[in-house]
Short mmCIF file of C-alpha atoms and ligand atoms in Angstrom, two decimals:
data_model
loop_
_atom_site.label_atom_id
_atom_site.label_comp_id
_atom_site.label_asym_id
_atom_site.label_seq_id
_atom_site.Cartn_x
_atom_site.Cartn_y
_atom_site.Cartn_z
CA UNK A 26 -70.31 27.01 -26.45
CA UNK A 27 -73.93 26.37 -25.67
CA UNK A 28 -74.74 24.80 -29.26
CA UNK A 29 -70.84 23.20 -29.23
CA UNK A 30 -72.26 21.21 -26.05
CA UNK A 31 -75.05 19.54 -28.73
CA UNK A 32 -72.64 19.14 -30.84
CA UNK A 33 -70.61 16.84 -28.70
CA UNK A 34 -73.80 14.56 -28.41
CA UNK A 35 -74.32 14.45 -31.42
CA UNK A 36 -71.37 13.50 -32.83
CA UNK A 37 -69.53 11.63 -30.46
CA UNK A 38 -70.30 8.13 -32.19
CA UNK A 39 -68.19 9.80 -35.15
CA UNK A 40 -65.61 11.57 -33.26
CA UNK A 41 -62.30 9.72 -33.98
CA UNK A 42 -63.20 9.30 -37.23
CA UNK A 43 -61.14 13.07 -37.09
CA UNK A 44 -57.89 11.13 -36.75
CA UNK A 45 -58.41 8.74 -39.50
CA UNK A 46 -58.67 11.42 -42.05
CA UNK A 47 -56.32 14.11 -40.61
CA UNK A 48 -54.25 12.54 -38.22
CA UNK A 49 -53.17 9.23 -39.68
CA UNK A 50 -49.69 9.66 -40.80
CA UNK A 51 -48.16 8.38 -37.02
CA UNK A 52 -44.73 9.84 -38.19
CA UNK A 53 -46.25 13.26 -38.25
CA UNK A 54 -49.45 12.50 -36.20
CA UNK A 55 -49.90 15.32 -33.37
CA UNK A 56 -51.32 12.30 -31.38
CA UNK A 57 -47.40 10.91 -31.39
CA UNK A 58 -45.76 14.14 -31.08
CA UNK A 59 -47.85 14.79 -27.37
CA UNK A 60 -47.42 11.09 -26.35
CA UNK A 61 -44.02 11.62 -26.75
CA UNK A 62 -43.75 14.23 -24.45
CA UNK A 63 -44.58 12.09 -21.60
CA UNK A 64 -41.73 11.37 -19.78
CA UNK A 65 -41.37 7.31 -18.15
CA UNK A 66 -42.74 6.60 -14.66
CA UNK A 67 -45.48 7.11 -12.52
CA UNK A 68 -47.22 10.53 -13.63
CA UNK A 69 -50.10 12.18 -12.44
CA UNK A 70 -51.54 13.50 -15.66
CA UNK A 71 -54.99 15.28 -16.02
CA UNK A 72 -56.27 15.15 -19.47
CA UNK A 73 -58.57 18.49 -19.86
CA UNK A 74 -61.99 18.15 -21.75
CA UNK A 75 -60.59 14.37 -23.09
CA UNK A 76 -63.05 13.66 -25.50
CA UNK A 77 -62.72 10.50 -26.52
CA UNK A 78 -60.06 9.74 -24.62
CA UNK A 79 -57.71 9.44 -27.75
CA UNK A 80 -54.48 11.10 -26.49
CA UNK A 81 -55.14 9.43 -23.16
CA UNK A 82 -55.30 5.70 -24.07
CA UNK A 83 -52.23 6.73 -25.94
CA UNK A 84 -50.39 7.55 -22.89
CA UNK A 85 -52.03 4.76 -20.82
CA UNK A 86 -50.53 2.74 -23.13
CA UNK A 87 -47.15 3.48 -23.35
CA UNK A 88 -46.93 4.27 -19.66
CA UNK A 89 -48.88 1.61 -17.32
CA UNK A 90 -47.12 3.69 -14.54
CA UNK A 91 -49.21 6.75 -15.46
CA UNK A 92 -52.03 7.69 -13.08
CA UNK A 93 -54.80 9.46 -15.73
CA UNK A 94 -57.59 11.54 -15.43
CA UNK A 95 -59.98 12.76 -17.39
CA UNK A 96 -62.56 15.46 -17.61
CA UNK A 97 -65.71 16.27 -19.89
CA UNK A 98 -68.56 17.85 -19.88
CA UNK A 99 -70.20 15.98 -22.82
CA UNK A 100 -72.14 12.46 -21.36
CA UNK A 101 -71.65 11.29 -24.59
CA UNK A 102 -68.37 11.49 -25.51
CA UNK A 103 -67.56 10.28 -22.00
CA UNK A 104 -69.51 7.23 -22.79
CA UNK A 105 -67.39 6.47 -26.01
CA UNK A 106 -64.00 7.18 -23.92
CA UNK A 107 -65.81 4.21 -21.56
CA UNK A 108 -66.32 1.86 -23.82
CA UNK A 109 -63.15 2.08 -25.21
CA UNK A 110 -61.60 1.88 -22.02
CA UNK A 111 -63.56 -1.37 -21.31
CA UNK A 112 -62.77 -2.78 -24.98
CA UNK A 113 -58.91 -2.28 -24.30
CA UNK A 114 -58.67 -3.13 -20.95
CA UNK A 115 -57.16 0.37 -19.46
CA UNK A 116 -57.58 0.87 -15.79
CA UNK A 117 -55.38 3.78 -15.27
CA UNK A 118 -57.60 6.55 -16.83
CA UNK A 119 -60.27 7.64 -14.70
CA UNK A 120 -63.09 9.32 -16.52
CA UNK A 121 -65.17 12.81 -14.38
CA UNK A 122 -68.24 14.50 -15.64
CA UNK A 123 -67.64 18.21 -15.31
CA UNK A 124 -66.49 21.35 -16.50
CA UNK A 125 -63.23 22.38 -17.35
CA UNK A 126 -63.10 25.53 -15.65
CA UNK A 127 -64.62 24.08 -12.62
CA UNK A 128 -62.25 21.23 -12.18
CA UNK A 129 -63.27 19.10 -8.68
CA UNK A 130 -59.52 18.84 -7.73
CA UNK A 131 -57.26 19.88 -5.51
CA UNK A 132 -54.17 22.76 -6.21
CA UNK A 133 -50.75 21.45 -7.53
CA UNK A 134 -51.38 17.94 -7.84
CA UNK A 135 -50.47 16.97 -11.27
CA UNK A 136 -47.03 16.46 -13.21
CA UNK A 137 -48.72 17.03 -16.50
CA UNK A 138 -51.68 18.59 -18.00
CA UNK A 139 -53.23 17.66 -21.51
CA UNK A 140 -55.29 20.29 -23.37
CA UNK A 141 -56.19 18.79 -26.84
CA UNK A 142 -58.25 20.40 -29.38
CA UNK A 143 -59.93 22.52 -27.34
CA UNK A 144 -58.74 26.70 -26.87
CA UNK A 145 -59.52 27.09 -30.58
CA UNK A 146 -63.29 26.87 -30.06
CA UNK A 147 -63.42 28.57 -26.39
CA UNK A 148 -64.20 32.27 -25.88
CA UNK A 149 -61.49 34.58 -24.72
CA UNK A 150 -62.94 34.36 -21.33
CA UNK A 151 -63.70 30.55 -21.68
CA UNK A 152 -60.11 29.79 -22.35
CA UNK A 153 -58.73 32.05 -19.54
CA UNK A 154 -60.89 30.47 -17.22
CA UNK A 155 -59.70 26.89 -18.25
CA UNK A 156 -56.36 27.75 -18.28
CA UNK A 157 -56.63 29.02 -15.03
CA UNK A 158 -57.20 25.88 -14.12
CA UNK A 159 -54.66 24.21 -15.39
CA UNK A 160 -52.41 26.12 -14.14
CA UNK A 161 -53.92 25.73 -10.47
CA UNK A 162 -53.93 21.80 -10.66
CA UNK A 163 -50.22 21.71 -12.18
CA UNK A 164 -47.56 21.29 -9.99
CA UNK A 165 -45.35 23.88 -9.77
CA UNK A 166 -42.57 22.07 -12.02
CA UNK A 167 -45.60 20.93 -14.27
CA UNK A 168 -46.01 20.84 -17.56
CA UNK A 169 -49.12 21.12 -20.31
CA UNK A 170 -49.38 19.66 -23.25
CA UNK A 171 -51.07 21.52 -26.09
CA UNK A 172 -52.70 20.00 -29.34
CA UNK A 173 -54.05 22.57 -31.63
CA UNK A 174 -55.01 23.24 -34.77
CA UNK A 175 -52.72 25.20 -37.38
CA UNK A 176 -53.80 26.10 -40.93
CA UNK A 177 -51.51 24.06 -43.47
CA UNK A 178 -49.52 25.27 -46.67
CA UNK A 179 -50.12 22.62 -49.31
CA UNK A 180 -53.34 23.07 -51.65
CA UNK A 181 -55.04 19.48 -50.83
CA UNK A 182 -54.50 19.93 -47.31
CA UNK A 183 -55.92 23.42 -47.12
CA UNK A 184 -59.03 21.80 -48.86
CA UNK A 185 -59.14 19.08 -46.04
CA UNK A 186 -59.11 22.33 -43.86
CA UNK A 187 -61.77 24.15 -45.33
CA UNK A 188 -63.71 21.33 -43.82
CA UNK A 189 -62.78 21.42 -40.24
CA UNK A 190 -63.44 25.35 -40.57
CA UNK A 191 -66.70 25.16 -41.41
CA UNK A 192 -67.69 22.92 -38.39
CA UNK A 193 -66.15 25.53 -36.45
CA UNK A 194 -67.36 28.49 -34.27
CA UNK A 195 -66.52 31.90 -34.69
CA UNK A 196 -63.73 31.90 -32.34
CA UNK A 197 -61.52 29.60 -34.80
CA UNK A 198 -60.28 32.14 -37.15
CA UNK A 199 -59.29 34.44 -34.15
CA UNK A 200 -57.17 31.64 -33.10
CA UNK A 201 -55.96 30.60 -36.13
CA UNK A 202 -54.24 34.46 -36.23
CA UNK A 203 -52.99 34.58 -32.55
CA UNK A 204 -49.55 35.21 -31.44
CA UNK A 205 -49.67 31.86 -29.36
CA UNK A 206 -46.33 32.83 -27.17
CA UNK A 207 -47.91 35.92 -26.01
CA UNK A 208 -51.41 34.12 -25.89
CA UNK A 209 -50.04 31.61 -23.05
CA UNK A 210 -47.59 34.06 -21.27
CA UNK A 211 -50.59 36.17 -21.24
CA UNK A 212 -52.22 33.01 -19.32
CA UNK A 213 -49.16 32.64 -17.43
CA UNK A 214 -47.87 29.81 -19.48
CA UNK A 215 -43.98 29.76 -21.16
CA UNK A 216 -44.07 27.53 -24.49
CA UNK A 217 -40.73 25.66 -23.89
CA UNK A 218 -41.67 23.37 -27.21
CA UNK A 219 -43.62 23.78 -30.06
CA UNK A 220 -43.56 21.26 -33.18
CA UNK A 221 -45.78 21.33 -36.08
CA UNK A 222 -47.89 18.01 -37.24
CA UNK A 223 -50.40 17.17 -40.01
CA UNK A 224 -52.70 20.31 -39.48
CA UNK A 225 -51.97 21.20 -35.58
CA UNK A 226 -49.35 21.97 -33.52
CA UNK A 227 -47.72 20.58 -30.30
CA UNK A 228 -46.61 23.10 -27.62
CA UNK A 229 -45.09 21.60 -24.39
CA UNK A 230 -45.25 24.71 -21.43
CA UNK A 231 -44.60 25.54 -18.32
CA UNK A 232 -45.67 27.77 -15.42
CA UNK A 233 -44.52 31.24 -15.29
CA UNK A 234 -45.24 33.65 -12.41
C1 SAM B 7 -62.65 18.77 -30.12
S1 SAM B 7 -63.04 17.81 -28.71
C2 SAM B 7 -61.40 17.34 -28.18
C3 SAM B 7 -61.39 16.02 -27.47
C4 SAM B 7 -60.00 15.48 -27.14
N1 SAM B 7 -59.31 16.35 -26.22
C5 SAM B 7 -59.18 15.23 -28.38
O1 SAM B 7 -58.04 15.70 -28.46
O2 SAM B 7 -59.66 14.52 -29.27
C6 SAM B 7 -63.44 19.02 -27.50
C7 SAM B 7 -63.95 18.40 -26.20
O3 SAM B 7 -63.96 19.41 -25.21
C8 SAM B 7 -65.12 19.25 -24.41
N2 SAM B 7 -65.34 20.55 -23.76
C9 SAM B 7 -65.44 21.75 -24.37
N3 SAM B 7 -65.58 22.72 -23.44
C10 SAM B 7 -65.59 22.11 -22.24
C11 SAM B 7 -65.71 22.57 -20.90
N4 SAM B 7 -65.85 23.86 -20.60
N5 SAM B 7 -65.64 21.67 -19.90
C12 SAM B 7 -65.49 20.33 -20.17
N6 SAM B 7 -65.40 19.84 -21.42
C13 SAM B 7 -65.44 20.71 -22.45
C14 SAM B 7 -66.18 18.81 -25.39
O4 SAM B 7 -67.24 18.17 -24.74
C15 SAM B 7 -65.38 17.86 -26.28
O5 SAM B 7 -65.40 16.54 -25.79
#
């Protein structure tokens, strides 16, 4: 994750240009099918390693109720979620420095948790440590949101693929291959949804245990 961290800086100017080219379709956009999954009112929602803050400004848009925040550990992709922030005029998406599997907040305190684009490139250690978190800050009736990657069928889009897999670490093709109900049981996660987008799925869990 060490050379993933450079990465980050490096190409955080770039970043959403992901969604243009594999995430525009909004009918089948992963992006939509998470947002959706928010229910109405005033949610306490902690978006987990949040980039760029796409999926968040998503939410912050369709629910002004929703309290927001959000946690990196890149400077520079934090600085792009900023300025967007600024640019659009959110205010209810606070933005932390810090580590994911440190998180500097207190047990059971959120209604949802958002982890986007982010297990497929963690160790297996890394990600039980980060879901451990999660699953510490949820509520006990709360619920996390997963965005991940899934390798697609047709020929073009397996192409488009090929692409994203070659930016990616080792731990990506593991990933690809897992067994993801036993993966988050294992984490002490339940998938209670799962729906399938333009090269990624969308799992909605909950706590087990
Ligand atoms: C592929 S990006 C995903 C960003 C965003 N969630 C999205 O859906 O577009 C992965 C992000 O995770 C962050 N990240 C990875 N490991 C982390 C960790 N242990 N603690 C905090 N942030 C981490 C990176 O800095 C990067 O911003």
């Amino acid at each position: 994750m060490k050379n993933l961290s450079v990465f980050y800086e490096w190409i955080a100017k770039f970043y959403d240009l992901l969604d243009v080219f594999y995430f525009c379709n909004e009918s089948t956009s992963p992006r939509k099918a998470l947002e959706e999954l928010v229910p109405e009112g005033e949610m306490h929602i902690a978006d987990i390693c949040i980039g760029t803050a796409v999926n968040s400004i998503r939410i912050a848009k369709k629910h002004p109720a929703a309290h927001i925040v959000g946690v990196d550990r890149s400077k520079e992709m934090l600085r792009m979620a900023r300025k967007k922030l600024n640019k659009e005029g959110i205010s209810n998406i606070k933005l932390y420095y810090g580590s994911a599997d440190n998180i500097k907040i207190e047990d059971n305190v959120f209604d949802i948790a958002v982890l986007s684009l982010v297990l497929h490139e963690c160790t297996e250690v890394q990600a039980r440590n980060i879901l451990k978190e999660a699953y510490r800050i949820l509520k006990a009736d709360g619920k996390l949101l997963i965005m991940e990657w899934e390798e697609p069928r047709k020929l073009f889009r397996r192409v488009m693929f090929g692409i994203i897999r070659r930016m990616k670490p080792k731990e990506f093709e593991n990933f690809l291959k897992m067994d993801m109900k036993e993966y988050m049981r294992k984490n002490g996660f339940e998938i209670i949804k799962m729906k399938h987008c333009d090269y990624s799925r969308v799992l909605e869990c909950r706590k087990v245990g």
